[in-house]
Amino acid sequence: MNIFRLTGDLSHLAAIVILLLKIWKTRSCAGISGKSQLLFALVFTTRYLDLFTSFISLYNTSMKLIYIACSYATVYLIYMKFKATYDGNHDTFRVEFLVVPVGGLSFLVNHDFSPLEVSLRGHV
């Protein structure tokens, strides 16, 4: 663990917490891209699948679980709790133009052709 890793992790966590607090305090998710938040949840889920196969440290495991939980909490707030304030008409990003090529590339660029390796290398 070095100071740069710690600073990066904590600033990333602060940004996520600020977003969650903003949504909760204003009781609105106006201006937030739900599709981007779904992609974050997909990235964290696939990137951190190694939680089931290897243990590095309590800090590492905790941060991975926190990132996953916060990303799904954000998705829940946008698509369930405050869905009336989410305007899908303005969220025009075409997710399939990103997910499909990355999914295809994950089968071509990997070290070992195993499901865990393909999903870890295939994160968006």
PDB file of C-alpha atoms in Angstrom:
ATOM      1  CA  MET A   1       0.000   0.000   0.000  1.00  0.00           C
ATOM      2  CA  ASN A   2       1.341   3.389  -0.924  1.00  0.00           C
ATOM      3  CA  ILE A   3       0.039   6.911  -0.397  1.00  0.00           C
ATOM      4  CA  PHE A   4      -0.969   7.315  -4.047  1.00  0.00           C
ATOM      5  CA  ARG A   5      -3.137   4.192  -4.027  1.00  0.00           C
ATOM      6  CA  LEU A   6      -4.744   5.244  -0.747  1.00  0.00           C
ATOM      7  CA  THR A   7      -5.360   8.796  -1.980  1.00  0.00           C
ATOM      8  CA  GLY A   8      -6.858   7.521  -5.229  1.00  0.00           C
ATOM      9  CA  ASP A   9      -9.124   5.033  -3.477  1.00  0.00           C
ATOM     10  CA  LEU A  10     -10.341   7.568  -0.927  1.00  0.00           C
ATOM     11  CA  SER A  11     -10.974  10.305  -3.506  1.00  0.00           C
ATOM     12  CA  HIS A  12     -12.901   7.822  -5.652  1.00  0.00           C
ATOM     13  CA  LEU A  13     -14.916   6.731  -2.635  1.00  0.00           C
ATOM     14  CA  ALA A  14     -15.565  10.383  -1.707  1.00  0.00           C
ATOM     15  CA  ALA A  15     -16.918  11.046  -5.216  1.00  0.00           C
ATOM     16  CA  ILE A  16     -19.277   8.088  -4.988  1.00  0.00           C
ATOM     17  CA  VAL A  17     -20.492   9.117  -1.520  1.00  0.00           C
ATOM     18  CA  ILE A  18     -21.016  12.712  -2.683  1.00  0.00           C
ATOM     19  CA  LEU A  19     -23.145  11.454  -5.588  1.00  0.00           C
ATOM     20  CA  LEU A  20     -25.220   9.243  -3.285  1.00  0.00           C
ATOM     21  CA  LEU A  21     -25.695  12.109  -0.817  1.00  0.00           C
ATOM     22  CA  LYS A  22     -26.680  14.484  -3.606  1.00  0.00           C
ATOM     23  CA  ILE A  23     -29.339  12.091  -4.842  1.00  0.00           C
ATOM     24  CA  TRP A  24     -30.621  11.417  -1.331  1.00  0.00           C
ATOM     25  CA  LYS A  25     -30.704  15.037  -0.119  1.00  0.00           C
ATOM     26  CA  THR A  26     -32.328  16.464  -3.246  1.00  0.00           C
ATOM     27  CA  ARG A  27     -34.532  13.366  -3.607  1.00  0.00           C
ATOM     28  CA  SER A  28     -33.831  13.589  -7.311  1.00  0.00           C
ATOM     29  CA  CYS A  29     -31.538  12.034  -9.854  1.00  0.00           C
ATOM     30  CA  ALA A  30     -32.075  14.689 -12.507  1.00  0.00           C
ATOM     31  CA  GLY A  31     -28.971  15.207 -14.604  1.00  0.00           C
ATOM     32  CA  ILE A  32     -27.394  11.862 -13.695  1.00  0.00           C
ATOM     33  CA  SER A  33     -26.883   9.248 -16.378  1.00  0.00           C
ATOM     34  CA  GLY A  34     -28.483   6.015 -15.248  1.00  0.00           C
ATOM     35  CA  LYS A  35     -26.771   4.172 -18.087  1.00  0.00           C
ATOM     36  CA  SER A  36     -23.356   5.326 -16.859  1.00  0.00           C
ATOM     37  CA  GLN A  37     -24.183   4.132 -13.372  1.00  0.00           C
ATOM     38  CA  LEU A  38     -25.251   0.749 -14.764  1.00  0.00           C
ATOM     39  CA  LEU A  39     -21.909   0.550 -16.555  1.00  0.00           C
ATOM     40  CA  PHE A  40     -20.068   1.354 -13.304  1.00  0.00           C
ATOM     41  CA  ALA A  41     -21.963  -1.468 -11.599  1.00  0.00           C
ATOM     42  CA  LEU A  42     -21.067  -3.819 -14.451  1.00  0.00           C
ATOM     43  CA  VAL A  43     -17.400  -2.803 -14.322  1.00  0.00           C
ATOM     44  CA  PHE A  44     -17.091  -3.227 -10.559  1.00  0.00           C
ATOM     45  CA  THR A  45     -18.947  -6.548 -10.633  1.00  0.00           C
ATOM     46  CA  THR A  46     -16.790  -8.058 -13.369  1.00  0.00           C
ATOM     47  CA  ARG A  47     -13.510  -6.504 -12.252  1.00  0.00           C
ATOM     48  CA  TYR A  48     -13.884  -7.688  -8.674  1.00  0.00           C
ATOM     49  CA  LEU A  49     -14.979 -11.279  -9.319  1.00  0.00           C
ATOM     50  CA  ASP A  50     -11.591 -12.292  -7.915  1.00  0.00           C
ATOM     51  CA  LEU A  51     -13.106 -11.700  -4.475  1.00  0.00           C
ATOM     52  CA  PHE A  52     -14.262 -15.311  -4.690  1.00  0.00           C
ATOM     53  CA  THR A  53     -10.883 -16.762  -5.638  1.00  0.00           C
ATOM     54  CA  SER A  54      -8.126 -14.770  -3.920  1.00  0.00           C
ATOM     55  CA  PHE A  55      -7.633 -12.771  -0.754  1.00  0.00           C
ATOM     56  CA  ILE A  56      -5.118  -9.923  -0.851  1.00  0.00           C
ATOM     57  CA  SER A  57      -5.932  -7.934   2.264  1.00  0.00           C
ATOM     58  CA  LEU A  58      -8.836  -6.818   4.391  1.00  0.00           C
ATOM     59  CA  TYR A  59      -8.459  -3.296   2.989  1.00  0.00           C
ATOM     60  CA  ASN A  60      -8.591  -4.544  -0.611  1.00  0.00           C
ATOM     61  CA  THR A  61     -11.605  -6.779   0.011  1.00  0.00           C
ATOM     62  CA  SER A  62     -13.434  -4.037   1.920  1.00  0.00           C
ATOM     63  CA  MET A  63     -12.903  -1.424  -0.773  1.00  0.00           C
ATOM     64  CA  LYS A  64     -14.062  -3.790  -3.511  1.00  0.00           C
ATOM     65  CA  LEU A  65     -17.238  -4.630  -1.590  1.00  0.00           C
ATOM     66  CA  ILE A  66     -17.878  -0.954  -0.831  1.00  0.00           C
ATOM     67  CA  TYR A  67     -17.471   0.031  -4.500  1.00  0.00           C
ATOM     68  CA  ILE A  68     -19.846  -2.726  -5.616  1.00  0.00           C
ATOM     69  CA  ALA A  69     -22.427  -1.869  -2.944  1.00  0.00           C
ATOM     70  CA  CYS A  70     -22.294   1.858  -3.674  1.00  0.00           C
ATOM     71  CA  SER A  71     -22.648   1.359  -7.418  1.00  0.00           C
ATOM     72  CA  TYR A  72     -25.720  -0.832  -6.964  1.00  0.00           C
ATOM     73  CA  ALA A  73     -27.115   1.620  -4.398  1.00  0.00           C
ATOM     74  CA  THR A  74     -26.804   4.389  -6.972  1.00  0.00           C
ATOM     75  CA  VAL A  75     -28.543   2.267  -9.607  1.00  0.00           C
ATOM     76  CA  TYR A  76     -31.294   1.445  -7.111  1.00  0.00           C
ATOM     77  CA  LEU A  77     -31.838   5.121  -6.279  1.00  0.00           C
ATOM     78  CA  ILE A  78     -31.990   6.099  -9.951  1.00  0.00           C
ATOM     79  CA  TYR A  79     -34.164   3.295 -11.317  1.00  0.00           C
ATOM     80  CA  MET A  80     -36.326   2.442  -8.294  1.00  0.00           C
ATOM     81  CA  LYS A  81     -36.482   4.947  -5.452  1.00  0.00           C
ATOM     82  CA  PHE A  82     -36.428   8.191  -7.471  1.00  0.00           C
ATOM     83  CA  LYS A  83     -37.377   6.882 -10.907  1.00  0.00           C
ATOM     84  CA  ALA A  84     -39.939   9.666 -11.330  1.00  0.00           C
ATOM     85  CA  THR A  85     -37.088  12.195 -11.425  1.00  0.00           C
ATOM     86  CA  TYR A  86     -34.972  10.239 -13.918  1.00  0.00           C
ATOM     87  CA  ASP A  87     -35.392  11.381 -17.513  1.00  0.00           C
ATOM     88  CA  GLY A  88     -34.410   8.492 -19.744  1.00  0.00           C
ATOM     89  CA  ASN A  89     -35.095  10.591 -22.846  1.00  0.00           C
ATOM     90  CA  HIS A  90     -32.011  12.700 -22.101  1.00  0.00           C
ATOM     91  CA  ASP A  91     -29.836   9.686 -21.311  1.00  0.00           C
ATOM     92  CA  THR A  92     -29.067   8.971 -24.950  1.00  0.00           C
ATOM     93  CA  PHE A  93     -25.775   7.080 -24.696  1.00  0.00           C
ATOM     94  CA  ARG A  94     -25.920   3.906 -26.785  1.00  0.00           C
ATOM     95  CA  VAL A  95     -24.550   1.367 -24.313  1.00  0.00           C
ATOM     96  CA  GLU A  96     -24.496  -1.445 -26.851  1.00  0.00           C
ATOM     97  CA  PHE A  97     -21.834   0.384 -28.898  1.00  0.00           C
ATOM     98  CA  LEU A  98     -19.508   0.050 -25.919  1.00  0.00           C
ATOM     99  CA  VAL A  99     -20.517  -3.227 -24.271  1.00  0.00           C
ATOM    100  CA  VAL A 100     -20.687  -5.418 -27.387  1.00  0.00           C
ATOM    101  CA  PRO A 101     -17.192  -4.586 -28.742  1.00  0.00           C
ATOM    102  CA  VAL A 102     -15.632  -4.817 -25.272  1.00  0.00           C
ATOM    103  CA  GLY A 103     -17.345  -8.147 -24.677  1.00  0.00           C
ATOM    104  CA  GLY A 104     -16.011  -9.422 -28.000  1.00  0.00           C
ATOM    105  CA  LEU A 105     -12.494  -8.154 -27.307  1.00  0.00           C
ATOM    106  CA  SER A 106     -12.486  -9.864 -23.923  1.00  0.00           C
ATOM    107  CA  PHE A 107     -12.532 -13.204 -25.741  1.00  0.00           C
ATOM    108  CA  LEU A 108      -9.608 -12.175 -27.936  1.00  0.00           C
ATOM    109  CA  VAL A 109      -7.349 -10.444 -25.409  1.00  0.00           C
ATOM    110  CA  ASN A 110      -6.814 -12.544 -22.300  1.00  0.00           C
ATOM    111  CA  HIS A 111      -4.075 -14.590 -20.643  1.00  0.00           C
ATOM    112  CA  ASP A 112      -6.120 -17.704 -20.019  1.00  0.00           C
ATOM    113  CA  PHE A 113      -9.350 -18.687 -21.711  1.00  0.00           C
ATOM    114  CA  SER A 114     -11.309 -19.193 -18.490  1.00  0.00           C
ATOM    115  CA  PRO A 115     -14.603 -17.519 -17.508  1.00  0.00           C
ATOM    116  CA  LEU A 116     -12.985 -15.535 -14.697  1.00  0.00           C
ATOM    117  CA  GLU A 117     -10.128 -14.325 -16.875  1.00  0.00           C
ATOM    118  CA  VAL A 118     -12.418 -13.378 -19.763  1.00  0.00           C
ATOM    119  CA  SER A 119     -14.736 -11.413 -17.468  1.00  0.00           C
ATOM    120  CA  LEU A 120     -11.853  -9.683 -15.652  1.00  0.00           C
ATOM    121  CA  ARG A 121     -10.217  -8.596 -18.896  1.00  0.00           C
ATOM    122  CA  GLY A 122     -13.546  -7.712 -20.458  1.00  0.00           C
ATOM    123  CA  HIS A 123     -14.547  -4.992 -18.034  1.00  0.00           C
ATOM    124  CA  VAL A 124     -15.664  -1.771 -19.689  1.00  0.00           C
TER     125      VAL A 124
END
